[in-house]
């Protein structure tokens, strides 16, 4: 697989480009190590600090709601830059060594690396799925609060579809490859059966619910399996 490796410079340039699409697309690279820790440590701790931050922000009384919202936000921060780098730059990010900010949900790759899509034997969907979902699986394994596995899978699918919609809005010329890749991903592994794309603008309807509506000021998201109609998305 050595021949498939993208240079650190090309990965850094791709990430710099996609970061301009919005906050969830930002994945920092390089810089000082101070203020960052391996995201694996956060997984082992059940993302407890971010779940507690959700509880304070939304005044929730159910730990599973806090965990679900924190996991949904993390899924969005994984899928957004990873999807955009494949579609816009032909690079599957290598998320080994991923780090998280000590004081929040921001993510960082201290050593940017990736694989060129056109040199992968099994295509970009499989490689991208593996890179992102192994992080979400590690997070799920470390949770200290019981949350339905298919709810977490639905959050992952919702984050993917949300990233695809946002990317389409910014780069409409990428509609064809973006739609193909998103459709394939939503039919892959644990994402299969979580919901369906419902329109050419990549709107999505999931079969589960992230539980945001259970917060005091919460509501059902636009793609919620419990919603009769779109009412806006939960903050991530």
Short mmCIF file of C-alpha atoms in Angstrom, two decimals:
data_model
loop_
_atom_site.label_atom_id
_atom_site.label_comp_id
_atom_site.label_asym_id
_atom_site.label_seq_id
_atom_site.Cartn_x
_atom_site.Cartn_y
_atom_site.Cartn_z
CA UNK A 1 0.00 0.00 0.00
CA UNK A 2 3.04 2.30 0.14
CA UNK A 3 2.44 3.44 -3.42
CA UNK A 4 -1.01 4.72 -2.43
CA UNK A 5 0.34 7.13 0.17
CA UNK A 6 -0.30 10.83 -0.36
CA UNK A 7 2.39 13.27 0.66
CA UNK A 8 2.03 15.21 3.89
CA UNK A 9 2.04 18.42 1.84
CA UNK A 10 -0.88 17.31 -0.35
CA UNK A 11 -2.92 16.18 2.66
CA UNK A 12 -2.25 19.45 4.45
CA UNK A 13 -3.31 21.42 1.37
CA UNK A 14 -6.51 19.39 1.05
CA UNK A 15 -7.39 19.91 4.71
CA UNK A 16 -6.69 23.63 4.44
CA UNK A 17 -9.08 23.83 1.49
CA UNK A 18 -11.94 21.87 3.04
CA UNK A 19 -11.64 23.75 6.36
CA UNK A 20 -13.01 26.76 4.49
CA UNK A 21 -16.33 24.96 4.07
CA UNK A 22 -17.29 25.44 7.71
CA UNK A 23 -16.50 24.52 11.30
CA UNK A 24 -17.24 20.81 11.11
CA UNK A 25 -14.90 20.48 8.13
CA UNK A 26 -11.94 21.84 10.10
CA UNK A 27 -9.32 19.25 11.02
CA UNK A 28 -6.11 20.88 12.24
CA UNK A 29 -2.67 19.62 11.32
CA UNK A 30 0.79 19.99 12.81
CA UNK A 31 1.60 22.63 15.38
CA UNK A 32 2.52 22.31 19.03
CA UNK A 33 1.43 19.27 21.03
CA UNK A 34 0.45 21.31 24.08
CA UNK A 35 -3.32 21.37 24.58
CA UNK A 36 -4.00 18.13 22.71
CA UNK A 37 -4.31 14.49 23.71
CA UNK A 38 -4.87 11.20 21.83
CA UNK A 39 -8.54 10.86 21.03
CA UNK A 40 -8.24 7.22 22.12
CA UNK A 41 -7.95 8.50 25.68
CA UNK A 42 -11.26 10.32 25.34
CA UNK A 43 -12.84 7.15 23.95
CA UNK A 44 -11.61 5.12 26.92
CA UNK A 45 -13.11 7.75 29.25
CA UNK A 46 -16.48 7.55 27.50
CA UNK A 47 -16.30 11.13 26.22
CA UNK A 48 -17.43 12.05 29.72
CA UNK A 49 -16.19 15.67 29.61
CA UNK A 50 -18.02 16.44 26.36
CA UNK A 51 -21.17 14.70 27.60
CA UNK A 52 -21.03 16.82 30.76
CA UNK A 53 -20.63 19.95 28.61
CA UNK A 54 -23.77 18.96 26.69
CA UNK A 55 -25.64 18.49 29.97
CA UNK A 56 -24.68 22.00 31.12
CA UNK A 57 -25.45 23.63 27.77
CA UNK A 58 -28.83 21.99 27.19
CA UNK A 59 -29.85 21.40 30.82
CA UNK A 60 -30.59 17.77 30.13
CA UNK A 61 -31.45 15.30 32.85
CA UNK A 62 -30.68 12.09 30.98
CA UNK A 63 -27.07 10.95 30.54
CA UNK A 64 -27.93 9.01 27.39
CA UNK A 65 -29.11 12.25 25.74
CA UNK A 66 -25.82 13.94 26.61
CA UNK A 67 -23.80 11.03 25.24
CA UNK A 68 -25.85 10.84 22.05
CA UNK A 69 -25.46 14.54 21.26
CA UNK A 70 -21.73 14.46 22.01
CA UNK A 71 -21.28 11.38 19.80
CA UNK A 72 -23.28 12.98 16.97
CA UNK A 73 -21.03 16.04 17.07
CA UNK A 74 -17.91 13.90 16.99
CA UNK A 75 -19.27 11.89 14.06
CA UNK A 76 -19.85 15.15 12.17
CA UNK A 77 -16.28 16.26 12.84
CA UNK A 78 -14.99 12.96 11.49
CA UNK A 79 -17.21 12.55 8.42
CA UNK A 80 -17.12 16.16 7.21
CA UNK A 81 -13.40 16.61 6.44
CA UNK A 82 -12.93 12.96 5.52
CA UNK A 83 -15.77 13.01 2.97
CA UNK A 84 -14.71 16.35 1.51
CA UNK A 85 -11.09 15.27 1.09
CA UNK A 86 -12.17 12.22 -0.92
CA UNK A 87 -14.65 14.06 -3.13
CA UNK A 88 -12.67 17.23 -3.74
CA UNK A 89 -9.06 16.03 -3.58
CA UNK A 90 -9.10 12.26 -4.12
CA UNK A 91 -7.53 11.58 -0.74
CA UNK A 92 -8.73 9.22 2.00
CA UNK A 93 -7.43 10.62 5.27
CA UNK A 94 -5.39 8.34 7.49
CA UNK A 95 -6.89 9.02 10.91
CA UNK A 96 -4.30 7.09 12.91
CA UNK A 97 -2.88 9.28 15.64
CA UNK A 98 -5.95 11.53 15.74
CA UNK A 99 -5.98 13.92 18.68
CA UNK A 100 -8.63 15.95 20.50
CA UNK A 101 -8.33 19.35 22.11
CA UNK A 102 -8.05 19.27 25.90
CA UNK A 103 -10.72 21.97 26.21
CA UNK A 104 -13.25 20.99 23.57
CA UNK A 105 -14.26 18.81 20.62
CA UNK A 106 -11.79 20.12 18.01
CA UNK A 107 -9.67 17.46 16.27
CA UNK A 108 -6.08 17.43 15.03
CA UNK A 109 -3.76 15.25 12.98
CA UNK A 110 -0.23 15.93 14.22
CA UNK A 111 1.21 14.16 11.18
CA UNK A 112 -1.08 14.54 8.14
CA UNK A 113 -1.30 11.40 6.03
CA UNK A 114 -3.66 9.84 3.53
CA UNK A 115 -4.15 7.51 0.59
CA UNK A 116 -4.74 8.41 -3.04
CA UNK A 117 -8.18 7.21 -4.10
CA UNK A 118 -7.09 6.19 -7.61
CA UNK A 119 -4.51 3.79 -6.18
CA UNK A 120 -6.82 1.90 -3.83
CA UNK A 121 -7.72 -1.63 -4.84
CA UNK A 122 -11.08 -1.65 -3.01
CA UNK A 123 -12.23 1.87 -3.85
CA UNK A 124 -12.71 4.96 -1.68
CA UNK A 125 -15.96 3.96 0.05
CA UNK A 126 -14.49 0.97 1.87
CA UNK A 127 -11.35 2.83 2.95
CA UNK A 128 -13.28 5.92 4.06
CA UNK A 129 -15.82 3.80 5.96
CA UNK A 130 -13.05 1.97 7.80
CA UNK A 131 -11.17 5.14 8.73
CA UNK A 132 -14.21 6.87 10.25
CA UNK A 133 -16.20 4.04 11.78
CA UNK A 134 -13.29 2.50 13.66
CA UNK A 135 -13.18 5.74 15.66
CA UNK A 136 -16.91 5.66 16.29
CA UNK A 137 -16.70 2.00 17.31
CA UNK A 138 -13.94 2.80 19.79
CA UNK A 139 -16.06 5.61 21.21
CA UNK A 140 -19.08 3.32 21.55
CA UNK A 141 -16.97 0.68 23.29
CA UNK A 142 -15.86 3.17 25.94
CA UNK A 143 -19.25 4.66 26.79
CA UNK A 144 -20.26 4.40 30.44
CA UNK A 145 -23.90 5.09 29.69
CA UNK A 146 -26.11 2.58 27.92
CA UNK A 147 -27.18 3.88 24.51
CA UNK A 148 -28.80 1.72 21.83
CA UNK A 149 -26.16 0.73 19.24
CA UNK A 150 -28.52 1.46 16.35
CA UNK A 151 -29.16 4.94 17.70
CA UNK A 152 -25.41 5.58 17.53
CA UNK A 153 -25.30 4.11 14.02
CA UNK A 154 -28.14 6.44 13.07
CA UNK A 155 -26.17 9.38 14.46
CA UNK A 156 -23.22 8.36 12.28
CA UNK A 157 -25.43 8.17 9.20
CA UNK A 158 -27.07 11.50 10.03
CA UNK A 159 -23.65 13.13 10.42
CA UNK A 160 -22.52 11.69 7.08
CA UNK A 161 -25.64 12.90 5.29
CA UNK A 162 -25.36 16.32 6.94
CA UNK A 163 -21.76 16.60 5.78
CA UNK A 164 -22.77 15.60 2.25
CA UNK A 165 -25.56 18.21 2.17
CA UNK A 166 -23.23 20.94 3.39
CA UNK A 167 -20.55 19.96 0.88
CA UNK A 168 -23.08 19.95 -1.95
CA UNK A 169 -24.22 23.43 -0.96
CA UNK A 170 -20.67 24.76 -1.18
CA UNK A 171 -19.48 22.73 -4.18
CA UNK A 172 -22.51 21.90 -6.37
CA UNK A 173 -20.26 20.77 -9.23
CA UNK A 174 -19.31 17.75 -7.10
CA UNK A 175 -22.90 16.47 -7.03
CA UNK A 176 -22.30 13.31 -9.09
CA UNK A 177 -19.34 11.77 -7.25
CA UNK A 178 -20.62 13.07 -3.90
CA UNK A 179 -24.03 11.45 -4.39
CA UNK A 180 -22.50 8.17 -5.52
CA UNK A 181 -20.09 7.99 -2.60
CA UNK A 182 -22.68 8.98 0.00
CA UNK A 183 -25.18 6.46 -1.35
CA UNK A 184 -22.58 3.69 -1.25
CA UNK A 185 -21.50 4.57 2.27
CA UNK A 186 -25.08 4.54 3.55
CA UNK A 187 -25.38 0.98 2.26
CA UNK A 188 -22.13 -0.17 3.89
CA UNK A 189 -21.61 -2.05 7.14
CA UNK A 190 -23.33 -0.60 10.19
CA UNK A 191 -24.69 2.34 8.18
CA UNK A 192 -26.89 0.03 6.11
CA UNK A 193 -30.53 0.24 7.15
CA UNK A 194 -30.13 3.41 9.23
CA UNK A 195 -32.18 5.55 6.84
CA UNK A 196 -32.53 6.70 3.25
CA UNK A 197 -31.67 9.66 1.06
CA UNK A 198 -34.93 11.32 0.10
CA UNK A 199 -33.99 13.85 -2.58
CA UNK A 200 -31.41 15.09 -5.08
CA UNK A 201 -30.16 17.63 -2.53
CA UNK A 202 -29.11 14.67 -0.34
CA UNK A 203 -31.79 15.17 2.28
CA UNK A 204 -31.92 12.19 4.62
CA UNK A 205 -34.52 10.52 6.81
CA UNK A 206 -33.14 8.31 9.53
CA UNK A 207 -35.05 5.50 11.21
CA UNK A 208 -33.89 6.37 14.73
CA UNK A 209 -33.65 9.51 16.85
CA UNK A 210 -30.68 11.27 18.48
CA UNK A 211 -32.86 12.14 21.53
CA UNK A 212 -32.24 15.89 21.29
CA UNK A 213 -36.00 16.45 21.58
CA UNK A 214 -35.76 15.24 25.19
CA UNK A 215 -33.70 18.28 26.22
CA UNK A 216 -35.79 21.08 27.83
CA UNK A 217 -35.45 23.35 24.79
CA UNK A 218 -34.88 20.57 22.29
CA UNK A 219 -36.84 19.53 19.23
CA UNK A 220 -36.92 16.80 16.65
CA UNK A 221 -34.31 17.22 13.93
CA UNK A 222 -35.15 17.52 10.28
CA UNK A 223 -34.08 13.96 9.53
CA UNK A 224 -35.56 12.40 12.68
CA UNK A 225 -37.41 9.12 12.36
CA UNK A 226 -39.97 10.47 14.84
CA UNK A 227 -40.63 13.76 13.05
CA UNK A 228 -43.58 14.31 10.75
CA UNK A 229 -41.77 17.12 9.01
CA UNK A 230 -38.44 18.94 9.15
CA UNK A 231 -38.01 21.23 12.16
CA UNK A 232 -34.33 22.09 11.95
CA UNK A 233 -31.30 20.13 13.06
CA UNK A 234 -29.97 19.75 16.56
CA UNK A 235 -26.83 21.67 17.41
CA UNK A 236 -23.79 19.44 17.29
#
